Coordinates of C-alpha atoms in Angstrom, one line a residue:
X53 CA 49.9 317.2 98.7
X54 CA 53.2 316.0 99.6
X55 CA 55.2 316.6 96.6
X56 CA 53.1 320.2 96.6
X57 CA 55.6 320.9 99.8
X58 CA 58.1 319.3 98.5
X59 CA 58.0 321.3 95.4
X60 CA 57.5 324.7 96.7
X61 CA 60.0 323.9 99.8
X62 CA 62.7 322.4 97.3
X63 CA 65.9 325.1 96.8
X64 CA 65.8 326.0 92.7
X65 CA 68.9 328.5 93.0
X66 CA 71.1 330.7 95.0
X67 CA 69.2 333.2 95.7
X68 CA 66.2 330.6 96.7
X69 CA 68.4 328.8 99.1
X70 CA 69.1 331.7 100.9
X71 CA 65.6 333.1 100.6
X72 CA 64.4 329.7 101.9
X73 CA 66.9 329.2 104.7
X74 CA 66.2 332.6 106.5
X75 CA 62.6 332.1 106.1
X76 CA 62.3 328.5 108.1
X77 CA 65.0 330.1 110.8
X78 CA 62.7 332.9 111.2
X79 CA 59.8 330.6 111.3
X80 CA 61.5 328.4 114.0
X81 CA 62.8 331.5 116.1
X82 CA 59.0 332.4 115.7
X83 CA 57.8 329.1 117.5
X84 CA 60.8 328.8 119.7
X85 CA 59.8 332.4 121.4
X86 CA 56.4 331.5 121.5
X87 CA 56.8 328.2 123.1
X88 CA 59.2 330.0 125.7
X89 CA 56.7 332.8 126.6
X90 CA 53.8 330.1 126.7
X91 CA 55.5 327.9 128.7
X92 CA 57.8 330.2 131.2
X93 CA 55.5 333.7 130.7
X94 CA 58.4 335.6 129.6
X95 CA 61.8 335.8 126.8
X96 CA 65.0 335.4 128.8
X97 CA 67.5 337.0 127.0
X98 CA 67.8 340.0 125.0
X99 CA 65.9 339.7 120.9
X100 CA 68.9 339.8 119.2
X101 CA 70.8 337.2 122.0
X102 CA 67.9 335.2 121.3
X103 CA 67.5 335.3 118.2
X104 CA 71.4 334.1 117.7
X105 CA 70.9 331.1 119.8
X106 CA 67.9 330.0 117.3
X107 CA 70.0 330.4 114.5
X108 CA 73.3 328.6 116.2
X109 CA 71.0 325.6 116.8
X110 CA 68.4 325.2 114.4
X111 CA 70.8 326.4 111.2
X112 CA 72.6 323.1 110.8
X113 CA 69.3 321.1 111.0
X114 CA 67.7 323.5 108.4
X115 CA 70.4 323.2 105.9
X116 CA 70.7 319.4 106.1
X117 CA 66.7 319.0 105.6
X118 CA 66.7 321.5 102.6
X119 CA 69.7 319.3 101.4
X120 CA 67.3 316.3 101.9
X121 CA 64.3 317.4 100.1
X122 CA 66.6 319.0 97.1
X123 CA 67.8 315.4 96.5
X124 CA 64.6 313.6 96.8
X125 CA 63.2 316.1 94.4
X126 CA 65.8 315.2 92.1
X127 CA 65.3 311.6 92.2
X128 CA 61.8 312.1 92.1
X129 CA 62.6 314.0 88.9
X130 CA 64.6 311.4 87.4
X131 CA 62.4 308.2 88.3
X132 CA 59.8 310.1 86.5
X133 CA 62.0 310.3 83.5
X134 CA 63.0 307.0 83.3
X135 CA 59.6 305.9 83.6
X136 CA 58.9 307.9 81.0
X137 CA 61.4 307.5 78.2
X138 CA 62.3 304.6 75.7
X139 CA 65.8 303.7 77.0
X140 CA 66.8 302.5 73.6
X141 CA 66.1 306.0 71.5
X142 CA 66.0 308.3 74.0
X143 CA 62.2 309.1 72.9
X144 CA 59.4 309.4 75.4
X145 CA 57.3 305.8 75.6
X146 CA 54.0 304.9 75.0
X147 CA 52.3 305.8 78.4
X148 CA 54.5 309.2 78.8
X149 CA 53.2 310.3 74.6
X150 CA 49.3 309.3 75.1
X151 CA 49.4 311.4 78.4
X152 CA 51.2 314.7 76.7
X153 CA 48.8 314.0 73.9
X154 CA 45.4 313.8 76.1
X155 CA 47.0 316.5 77.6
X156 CA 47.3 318.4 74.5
X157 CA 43.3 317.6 73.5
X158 CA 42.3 318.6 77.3
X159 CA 44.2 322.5 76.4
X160 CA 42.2 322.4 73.6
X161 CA 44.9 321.6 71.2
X162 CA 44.2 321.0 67.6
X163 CA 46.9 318.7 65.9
X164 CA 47.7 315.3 63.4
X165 CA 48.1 312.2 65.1
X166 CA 50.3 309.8 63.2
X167 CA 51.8 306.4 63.5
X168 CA 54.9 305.4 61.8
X169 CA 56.0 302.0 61.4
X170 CA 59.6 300.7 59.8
X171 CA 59.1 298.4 57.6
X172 CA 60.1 294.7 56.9
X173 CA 62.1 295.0 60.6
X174 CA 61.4 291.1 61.3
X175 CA 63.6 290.6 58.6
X176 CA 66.5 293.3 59.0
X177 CA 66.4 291.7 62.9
X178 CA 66.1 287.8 61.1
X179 CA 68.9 288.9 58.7
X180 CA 71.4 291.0 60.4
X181 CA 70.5 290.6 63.9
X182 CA 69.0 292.4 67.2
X183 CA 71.9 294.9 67.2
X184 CA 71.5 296.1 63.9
X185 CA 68.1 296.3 64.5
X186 CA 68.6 298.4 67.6
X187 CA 70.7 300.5 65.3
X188 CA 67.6 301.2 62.7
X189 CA 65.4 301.9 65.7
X190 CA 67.6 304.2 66.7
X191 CA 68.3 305.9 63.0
X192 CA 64.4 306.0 63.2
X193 CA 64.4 307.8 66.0
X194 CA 66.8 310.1 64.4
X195 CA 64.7 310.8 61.3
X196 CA 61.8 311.8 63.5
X197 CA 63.7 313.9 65.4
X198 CA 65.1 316.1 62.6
X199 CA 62.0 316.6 60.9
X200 CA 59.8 317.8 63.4
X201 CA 59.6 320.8 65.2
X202 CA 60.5 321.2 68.9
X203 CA 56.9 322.1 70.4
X204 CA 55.4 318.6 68.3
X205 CA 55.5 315.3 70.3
X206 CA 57.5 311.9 69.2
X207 CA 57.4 308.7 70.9
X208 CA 57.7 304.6 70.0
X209 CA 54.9 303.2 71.0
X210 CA 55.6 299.5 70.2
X211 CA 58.8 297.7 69.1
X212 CA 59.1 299.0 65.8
X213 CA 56.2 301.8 66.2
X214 CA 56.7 305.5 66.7
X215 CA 54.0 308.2 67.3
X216 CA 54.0 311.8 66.0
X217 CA 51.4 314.7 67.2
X218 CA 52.1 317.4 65.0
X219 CA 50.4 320.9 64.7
X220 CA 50.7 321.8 61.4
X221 CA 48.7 322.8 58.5
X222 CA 47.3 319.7 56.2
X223 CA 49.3 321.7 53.0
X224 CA 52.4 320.6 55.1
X225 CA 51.6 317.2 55.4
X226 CA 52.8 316.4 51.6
X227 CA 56.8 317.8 52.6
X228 CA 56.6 316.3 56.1
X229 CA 55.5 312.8 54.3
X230 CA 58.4 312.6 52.0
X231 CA 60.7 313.8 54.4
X232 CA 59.5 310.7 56.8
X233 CA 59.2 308.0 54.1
X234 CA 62.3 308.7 51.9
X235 CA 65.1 306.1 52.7
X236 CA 67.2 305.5 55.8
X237 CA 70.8 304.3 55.1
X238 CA 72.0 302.4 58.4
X239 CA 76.3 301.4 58.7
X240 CA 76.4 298.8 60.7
X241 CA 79.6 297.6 59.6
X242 CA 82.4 300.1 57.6
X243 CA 82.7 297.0 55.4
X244 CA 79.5 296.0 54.1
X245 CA 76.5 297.6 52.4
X246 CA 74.1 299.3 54.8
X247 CA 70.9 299.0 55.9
X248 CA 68.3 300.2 54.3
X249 CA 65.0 301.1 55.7
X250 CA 61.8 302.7 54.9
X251 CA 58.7 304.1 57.0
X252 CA 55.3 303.9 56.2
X253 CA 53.1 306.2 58.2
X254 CA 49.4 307.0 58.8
X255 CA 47.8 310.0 59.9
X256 CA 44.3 311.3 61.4
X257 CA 43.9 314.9 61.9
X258 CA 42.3 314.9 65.8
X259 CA 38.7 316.3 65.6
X260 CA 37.7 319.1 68.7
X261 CA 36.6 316.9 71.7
X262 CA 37.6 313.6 70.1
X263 CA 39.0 310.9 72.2
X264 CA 42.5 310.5 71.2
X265 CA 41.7 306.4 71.3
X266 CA 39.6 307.0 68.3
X267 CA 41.9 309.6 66.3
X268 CA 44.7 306.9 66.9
X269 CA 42.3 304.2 65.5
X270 CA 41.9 306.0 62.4
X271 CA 45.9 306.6 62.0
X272 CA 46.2 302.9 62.5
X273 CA 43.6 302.2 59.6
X274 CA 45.7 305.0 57.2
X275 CA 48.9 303.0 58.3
X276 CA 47.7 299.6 57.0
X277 CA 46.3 301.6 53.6
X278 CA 49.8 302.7 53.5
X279 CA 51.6 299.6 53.7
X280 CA 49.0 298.0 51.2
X281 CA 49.7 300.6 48.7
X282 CA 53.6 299.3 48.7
X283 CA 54.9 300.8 52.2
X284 CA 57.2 304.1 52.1
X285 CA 54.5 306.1 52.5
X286 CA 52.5 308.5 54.3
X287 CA 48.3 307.7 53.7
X288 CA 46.3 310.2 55.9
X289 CA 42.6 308.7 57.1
X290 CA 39.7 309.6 54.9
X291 CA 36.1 308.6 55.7
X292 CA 35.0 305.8 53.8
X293 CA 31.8 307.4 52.3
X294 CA 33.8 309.4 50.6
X295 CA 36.0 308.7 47.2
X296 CA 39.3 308.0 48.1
X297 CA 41.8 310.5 46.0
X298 CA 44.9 308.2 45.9
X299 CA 48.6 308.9 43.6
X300 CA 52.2 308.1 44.8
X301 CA 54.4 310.9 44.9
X302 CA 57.9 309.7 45.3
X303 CA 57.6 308.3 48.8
X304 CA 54.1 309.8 49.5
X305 CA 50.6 308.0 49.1
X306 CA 47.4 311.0 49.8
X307 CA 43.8 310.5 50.7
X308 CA 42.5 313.4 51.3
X309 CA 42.1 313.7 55.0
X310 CA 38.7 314.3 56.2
X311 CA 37.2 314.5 59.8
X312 CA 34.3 312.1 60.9

């Protein structure tokens, strides 16, 4: 309730300050002529007189409380992002993507979950270090970014684990695998060879009404299919009763997805 008035009594603009200011002076001139005529049976001084004299001495207090509640709206907006985002890559965190995602699946939302997972980064951070391994996160991040589309949700989820919820069509899935999976080159030094790191990724297409628990569950059991099959790849869940349709395609490893 009290970020609902906060919210609504928070200035978004010009036009809203001024909108807002003239409305709580009225309101306050309101009260103040009110609690005169209650308390003395009658207004003293002229409408316009009086109404000058509630302006002179509430203005000042009005401006500095919509000043107030502007700048704890702000901070309220900017705890929540912190709270919300992976301060290494920028990308919303764990708690922030399972809440967009439920949130998603509430609207009735049809969509792919998918976990990605860069692989061998023990040893890039054993060999090179926690910076460089920062770095990779970071080029990670980077790939996800450029090939997904603005309305589709990214996140890491775990040190070296990001999460996708996309909304495309499962004929997409092949292009979106291959552009996930193919090789990330990371300089972290002008004079030696870069890093270079691969993804392996799996996928469960989230059923109507389906926990997103469950839909992740399945993604995690196409993940370690994926990094069986020789990492670099994207493996999509298919329900064990049925065959499993499996060939590598460059970077890309398919079962056919199925829902159960």
């Amino acid at each position: 309730m009290a970020m609902r008035i906060i919210r609504w009594t928070t200035p978004r603009g010009g036009f809203d300050t001024v909108f807002k200011f003239v409305f709580f002076m009225v309101v306050i001139h309101a009260v103040s002529v009110s609690v005169e005529y209650a308390i003395v049976g009658e207004i003293g001084l002229p409408p316009l007189m009086r109404f000058a004299l509630s302006t002179l001495t509430a203005a000042p207090f009005v401006a500095l409380a919509l000043f107030a509640v502007h700048r704890s709206y702000v901070l309220h907006l900017q705890l929540v992002s912190l709270a919300s985002t992976d301060m290494l890559t920028g990308m919303k965190n764990r708690r922030a993507f399972f809440t967009l995602i439920e949130n998603h699946i509430a609207d009735g939302d049809q969509g792919i979950a998918m976990i990605a997972d860069a692989d061998h980064f023990k040893d890039i951070n054993d060999t090179y270090g926690h910076a460089v391994g920062d770095l990779c996160l970071q080029a990670v991040a980077e790939r996800l970014r450029d090939v997904t589309n603005p309305d589709e949700t990214i996140a890491r989820i775990g040190g070296e684990e990001f999460g996708l919820f996309i909304r495309r069509p499962t004929s997409e899935i092949r292009d979106l695998g291959l552009a996930l999976c193919s090789p990330i080159q990371v300089t972290y030094d002008p004079a030696r060879k870069p890093v270079c790191l691969t993804l392996s990724v799996g996928a469960a297409r989230i059923d109507i009404g389906e926990p997103l628990e469950r839909a992740m569950r399945r993604a995690d059991e196409a993940l370690y299919q994926a990094k069986l099959a020789g990492r670099g790849a994207l493996v999509t869940w298919v329900a064990p009763s049925l065959p499993a349709q499996s060939g590598a395609v460059q970077s890309y490893t398919s079962f056919n997805p199925a829902t159960g």
